[in-house]
Structure formats: structure tokens, C-alpha cells
Amino acid sequence: GAGVSQSPSNKVTEKGKDVELRCDPISGHTALYWYRQSLGQGLEFLIYFQGNSAPDKSGLPSDRFSAERTGGSVSTLTIQRTQQEDSAVYLCASSSIAGGADTQYFGPGTRLTVL
Amino acid sequence: ELKVEQNPLFLSMQEGKNYTIYCNYSTTSDRLYWYRQDPGKSLESLFVLLSNGAVKQEGRLMASLDTKARLSTLHITAAVHDLSATYFCAVDRLNDMRFGAGTRLTVKP
């Protein structure tokens, strides 16, 4: 079946604008993860969704970041008032077992550039 | 604070040789992960280690976990060029997940 998909693949925006990044997990996967990768900070965990449960948001880097997962499937990561330090590749992954005990399947990522 | 250290950060080895990448972490953990990343590509999950003494093997790669020493190793046996990539470990504790800086492995003929 189809893997994890993310859109857009590339996004260039101006400082101060809001952006939305989308992740479509593998059908039936209950767990969904967001990460980002940047030259300055390396790989960072952002947020984890388990089914329809409320996520732990403590990994989000600032209150400009928010994420939701509708119907236990598609997830959107929103960054408000983007800053240059938000430039990174944002990766989404899903897995079939909650709690991180199973293989995570990663999407191709969204490369965000904030000018 | 949960900290994860990988070493070496860069590793150049010849085909056919064996080597080990180390991942040390600072506090108790729930899970330890190993990932592979090819240049310009996304991450690929390699192993999830859940308990002390866990050992998993896939092809020429074998990962182990010693929770008492807070150490995981990724052992490469008889390296081949296709293993050239960056390898990351990550530690998950109470949904706080931290990554190592990565080991860039280059396997030369």
C-alpha cells in the first residue's frame, strides 16, 4: 500500500507568515510523529499522536507551533509567524502500534525555508 | 535532562571490515531507536530496542542495548558500500525523545 506522504514537499515563505504542513500516515496506523531536522539543531522530536488522544505538546519548540490530527488520520503541523530559525526539514512518521514499540515509517519530509 | 551522545561522528571504513557505533545516554529510557538516513533522503527505521539485553539483527547490522550502562551499540559486520549512510540513535523517555548527532559512515572499496 501507499507509504506516508507529506505535502508540500518544499515551502518557501516570508518571515512572519503562517504555514501549514500536512502528513498522511499509512492507513490504519494509530501512532503519528512529527520531527524536524536542521543543520543547527540536528534531529528534534516535536509531537506524537496516539489515535485520537490529546498529544503531549511539550516537545514543540514554541507556542507558535501547533499540531492536530483529524479523525485519527491526517495531521497538520501549523507554524504561525514563521521565523528564520524555523527553516528545516519537517518529517512525519507513522507506526501501527502506539507507544513507539513498532517500526516507524517516515514520509519524504517538507523542506521549509523562511526568508 | 536527557542527553544522547554518539560516537564516532564520522567513520570511514573499508569493505569487509567490522566496526561498532556507540550511543550513550544520560538517564533511564523507555525505548532506544536506530535509524538510517541516506544523503538528501528521509529517515529509515532500523531497530527498536525495548529492554535490557535486547539484541536485534538485520543483515550486516546488529544492535544491542545495555540499560544499566545506558549504552547501545550498532555493530557492522563485513561492511559493504551500500551501508554508507548516516546512522542516528534516539532515546525515548516519557515521550521526551532525543536524538544523537549521527554517525556518518563511509564504506570504501
Coordinates of C-alpha atoms in Angstrom, one line a residue:
Chain A
G1 CA 0.0 0.0 0.0
A2 CA 0.9 3.6 -0.1
G3 CA 3.5 4.9 2.4
V4 CA 3.5 8.1 4.4
S5 CA 3.0 11.2 2.3
Q6 CA 3.7 14.8 3.1
S7 CA 2.8 18.0 1.4
P8 CA 4.1 20.3 0.3
S9 CA 7.5 18.8 -0.5
N10 CA 9.0 22.3 -0.5
K11 CA 7.7 25.5 1.0
V12 CA 9.4 28.9 0.8
T13 CA 7.7 31.6 2.9
E14 CA 8.5 35.1 4.2
K15 CA 9.2 35.8 7.8
G16 CA 6.0 36.4 9.7
K17 CA 3.7 34.3 7.5
D18 CA 1.9 31.3 8.7
V19 CA 2.4 27.8 7.2
E20 CA 0.6 24.5 7.3
L21 CA 2.4 21.2 6.7
R22 CA 0.4 18.1 6.1
C23 CA 1.0 14.5 6.8
D24 CA -1.0 11.5 5.5
P25 CA 0.0 8.4 7.5
I26 CA -0.2 4.8 6.4
S27 CA -3.8 3.7 6.5
G28 CA -4.6 2.0 9.8
H29 CA -1.6 3.3 11.7
T30 CA -2.6 4.6 15.1
A31 CA 0.6 6.5 16.0
L32 CA 1.9 9.6 14.2
Y33 CA 5.0 11.5 14.9
W34 CA 6.4 14.9 13.8
Y35 CA 10.2 15.6 13.8
R36 CA 12.3 18.3 12.3
Q37 CA 15.9 18.3 11.1
S38 CA 18.0 21.3 10.7
L39 CA 21.7 22.0 10.3
G40 CA 21.8 23.9 13.6
Q41 CA 19.8 21.7 15.8
G42 CA 20.0 18.2 14.2
L43 CA 17.1 16.0 14.6
E44 CA 14.4 17.0 17.1
F45 CA 11.2 15.3 18.2
L46 CA 8.2 17.6 18.0
I47 CA 5.0 15.8 18.9
Y48 CA 3.4 12.4 19.0
F49 CA -0.3 11.4 18.4
Q50 CA -1.7 8.2 19.6
G51 CA -5.0 7.5 18.0
N52 CA -7.4 10.3 18.9
S53 CA -5.8 11.0 22.3
A54 CA -4.7 14.5 23.1
P55 CA -1.0 14.8 22.3
D56 CA 1.8 15.8 24.6
K57 CA 2.8 19.2 23.2
S58 CA 5.9 19.7 25.4
G59 CA 8.3 18.9 22.5
L60 CA 7.0 21.8 20.4
P61 CA 9.7 24.5 20.3
S62 CA 7.4 27.4 20.9
D63 CA 3.8 28.4 21.2
R64 CA 3.9 29.4 17.5
F65 CA 3.8 25.7 16.7
S66 CA 0.6 23.7 16.9
A67 CA -0.5 20.3 15.5
E68 CA -3.7 18.5 15.1
R69 CA -4.8 15.1 13.9
T70 CA -8.3 14.9 12.5
G71 CA -10.2 11.6 12.7
G72 CA -7.2 9.8 13.9
S73 CA -5.6 10.0 10.4
V74 CA -4.3 13.1 8.6
S75 CA -2.2 15.5 10.7
T76 CA -1.4 19.2 10.2
L77 CA 1.5 21.0 11.7
T78 CA 1.0 24.7 11.8
I79 CA 3.7 27.3 12.3
Q80 CA 2.4 30.8 13.0
R81 CA 4.5 34.0 12.4
T82 CA 7.4 32.0 11.0
Q83 CA 10.9 32.9 11.9
Q84 CA 14.2 32.2 10.0
E85 CA 15.1 29.6 12.7
D86 CA 12.1 27.6 11.7
S87 CA 13.8 26.7 8.4
A88 CA 14.3 22.9 8.5
V89 CA 13.0 19.7 7.0
Y90 CA 9.9 18.6 8.8
L91 CA 9.5 14.8 8.9
C92 CA 6.4 12.8 9.7
A93 CA 6.2 9.1 10.6
S94 CA 3.6 6.7 11.5
S95 CA 3.5 3.3 13.1
S96 CA 0.9 0.6 13.7
I97 CA 1.4 0.2 17.4
A98 CA 1.1 3.0 19.9
G99 CA 3.9 3.7 22.3
G100 CA 6.8 3.6 19.9
A101 CA 7.4 -0.2 20.1
D102 CA 6.9 -0.7 16.4
T103 CA 8.7 0.3 13.3
Q104 CA 8.1 3.9 12.2
Y105 CA 7.6 4.6 8.6
F106 CA 8.8 8.0 7.5
G107 CA 7.4 10.4 4.9
P108 CA 9.8 12.2 2.5
G109 CA 9.6 15.4 4.5
T110 CA 8.7 19.0 3.8
R111 CA 11.6 21.4 3.4
L112 CA 10.6 24.7 4.8
T113 CA 12.6 27.8 4.0
V114 CA 11.8 31.1 5.8
L115 CA 13.3 34.1 4.1
Chain B
E1 CA 17.9 16.3 31.2
L2 CA 18.0 13.5 28.7
K3 CA 21.2 13.7 26.6
V4 CA 22.3 11.3 23.9
E5 CA 25.9 11.1 22.6
Q6 CA 27.0 9.1 19.6
N7 CA 30.5 8.3 18.6
P8 CA 32.2 8.4 16.4
L9 CA 30.6 11.2 14.4
F10 CA 32.5 10.2 11.3
L11 CA 33.6 6.8 10.3
S12 CA 35.4 5.7 7.2
M13 CA 36.0 2.0 6.8
Q14 CA 36.9 -0.4 4.2
E15 CA 34.6 -3.0 2.7
G16 CA 34.8 -6.3 4.6
K17 CA 35.8 -4.7 7.9
N18 CA 33.8 -4.7 11.2
Y19 CA 33.1 -1.7 13.3
T20 CA 30.8 -0.5 16.1
I21 CA 29.0 2.7 16.6
Y22 CA 28.2 3.7 20.2
C23 CA 25.3 5.5 21.7
N24 CA 25.4 6.7 25.3
Y25 CA 22.5 8.3 27.1
S26 CA 22.2 10.1 30.4
T27 CA 19.0 8.9 32.1
T28 CA 16.9 5.8 32.2
S29 CA 14.9 5.2 29.0
D30 CA 11.8 3.6 27.7
R31 CA 13.0 2.8 24.2
L32 CA 16.0 3.1 22.1
Y33 CA 15.9 3.5 18.3
W34 CA 18.4 3.3 15.5
Y35 CA 17.7 5.0 12.2
R36 CA 19.5 5.3 8.9
Q37 CA 19.5 8.3 6.6
D38 CA 20.9 8.4 3.1
P39 CA 22.0 11.8 1.7
G40 CA 19.0 14.0 0.8
K41 CA 16.6 11.4 1.9
S42 CA 14.2 10.8 4.8
L43 CA 14.8 8.6 7.8
E44 CA 14.5 4.8 7.7
S45 CA 13.8 3.0 11.0
L46 CA 16.3 0.1 11.6
F47 CA 15.7 -1.1 15.1
V48 CA 13.6 -0.5 18.3
L49 CA 15.2 -1.9 21.5
L50 CA 12.9 -2.1 24.4
S51 CA 14.6 -3.9 27.3
N52 CA 18.0 -4.6 28.8
G53 CA 20.0 -7.1 26.9
A54 CA 17.8 -6.8 23.8
V55 CA 19.7 -7.7 20.6
K56 CA 18.3 -7.3 17.1
Q57 CA 20.0 -8.2 13.8
E58 CA 19.1 -7.3 10.2
G59 CA 21.6 -8.3 7.6
R60 CA 25.1 -6.9 8.4
L61 CA 23.8 -4.7 11.2
M62 CA 23.2 -5.8 14.8
A63 CA 22.0 -3.5 17.6
S64 CA 22.2 -4.2 21.3
L65 CA 21.1 -2.4 24.5
D66 CA 22.6 -2.3 27.9
T67 CA 20.2 -0.2 30.1
K68 CA 22.4 -0.5 33.1
A69 CA 25.4 1.1 31.3
R70 CA 23.0 3.3 29.3
L71 CA 24.6 2.2 26.2
S72 CA 23.5 0.9 22.9
T73 CA 25.8 -0.3 20.1
L74 CA 25.3 -0.8 16.4
H75 CA 27.7 -3.3 15.1
I76 CA 28.6 -3.5 11.4
T77 CA 29.8 -6.8 10.1
A78 CA 31.8 -7.2 6.9
A79 CA 30.8 -3.7 5.7
V80 CA 29.7 -3.2 2.1
H81 CA 29.4 0.1 0.2
D82 CA 25.6 0.1 0.4
L83 CA 25.9 0.6 4.1
S84 CA 27.3 4.1 3.5
A85 CA 24.8 6.5 5.2
T86 CA 24.3 8.5 8.4
Y87 CA 23.1 6.5 11.4
F88 CA 21.2 8.0 14.3
C89 CA 20.3 6.6 17.6
A90 CA 17.5 8.1 19.6
V91 CA 16.3 7.6 23.2
D92 CA 12.7 7.9 24.3
R93 CA 11.8 8.6 27.9
L94 CA 8.3 9.5 29.0
N95 CA 7.6 10.8 25.4
D96 CA 10.6 13.0 25.5
M97 CA 12.7 11.8 22.6
R98 CA 16.3 12.9 21.9
F99 CA 18.5 12.1 19.0
G100 CA 22.2 11.6 18.8
A101 CA 24.2 13.8 16.4
G102 CA 24.5 11.0 14.0
T103 CA 27.4 8.9 12.7
R104 CA 28.3 9.5 9.0
L105 CA 29.6 6.2 7.7
T106 CA 31.5 5.9 4.5
V107 CA 32.5 2.4 3.3
K108 CA 35.3 2.4 0.8
P109 CA 36.1 -0.4 -1.6

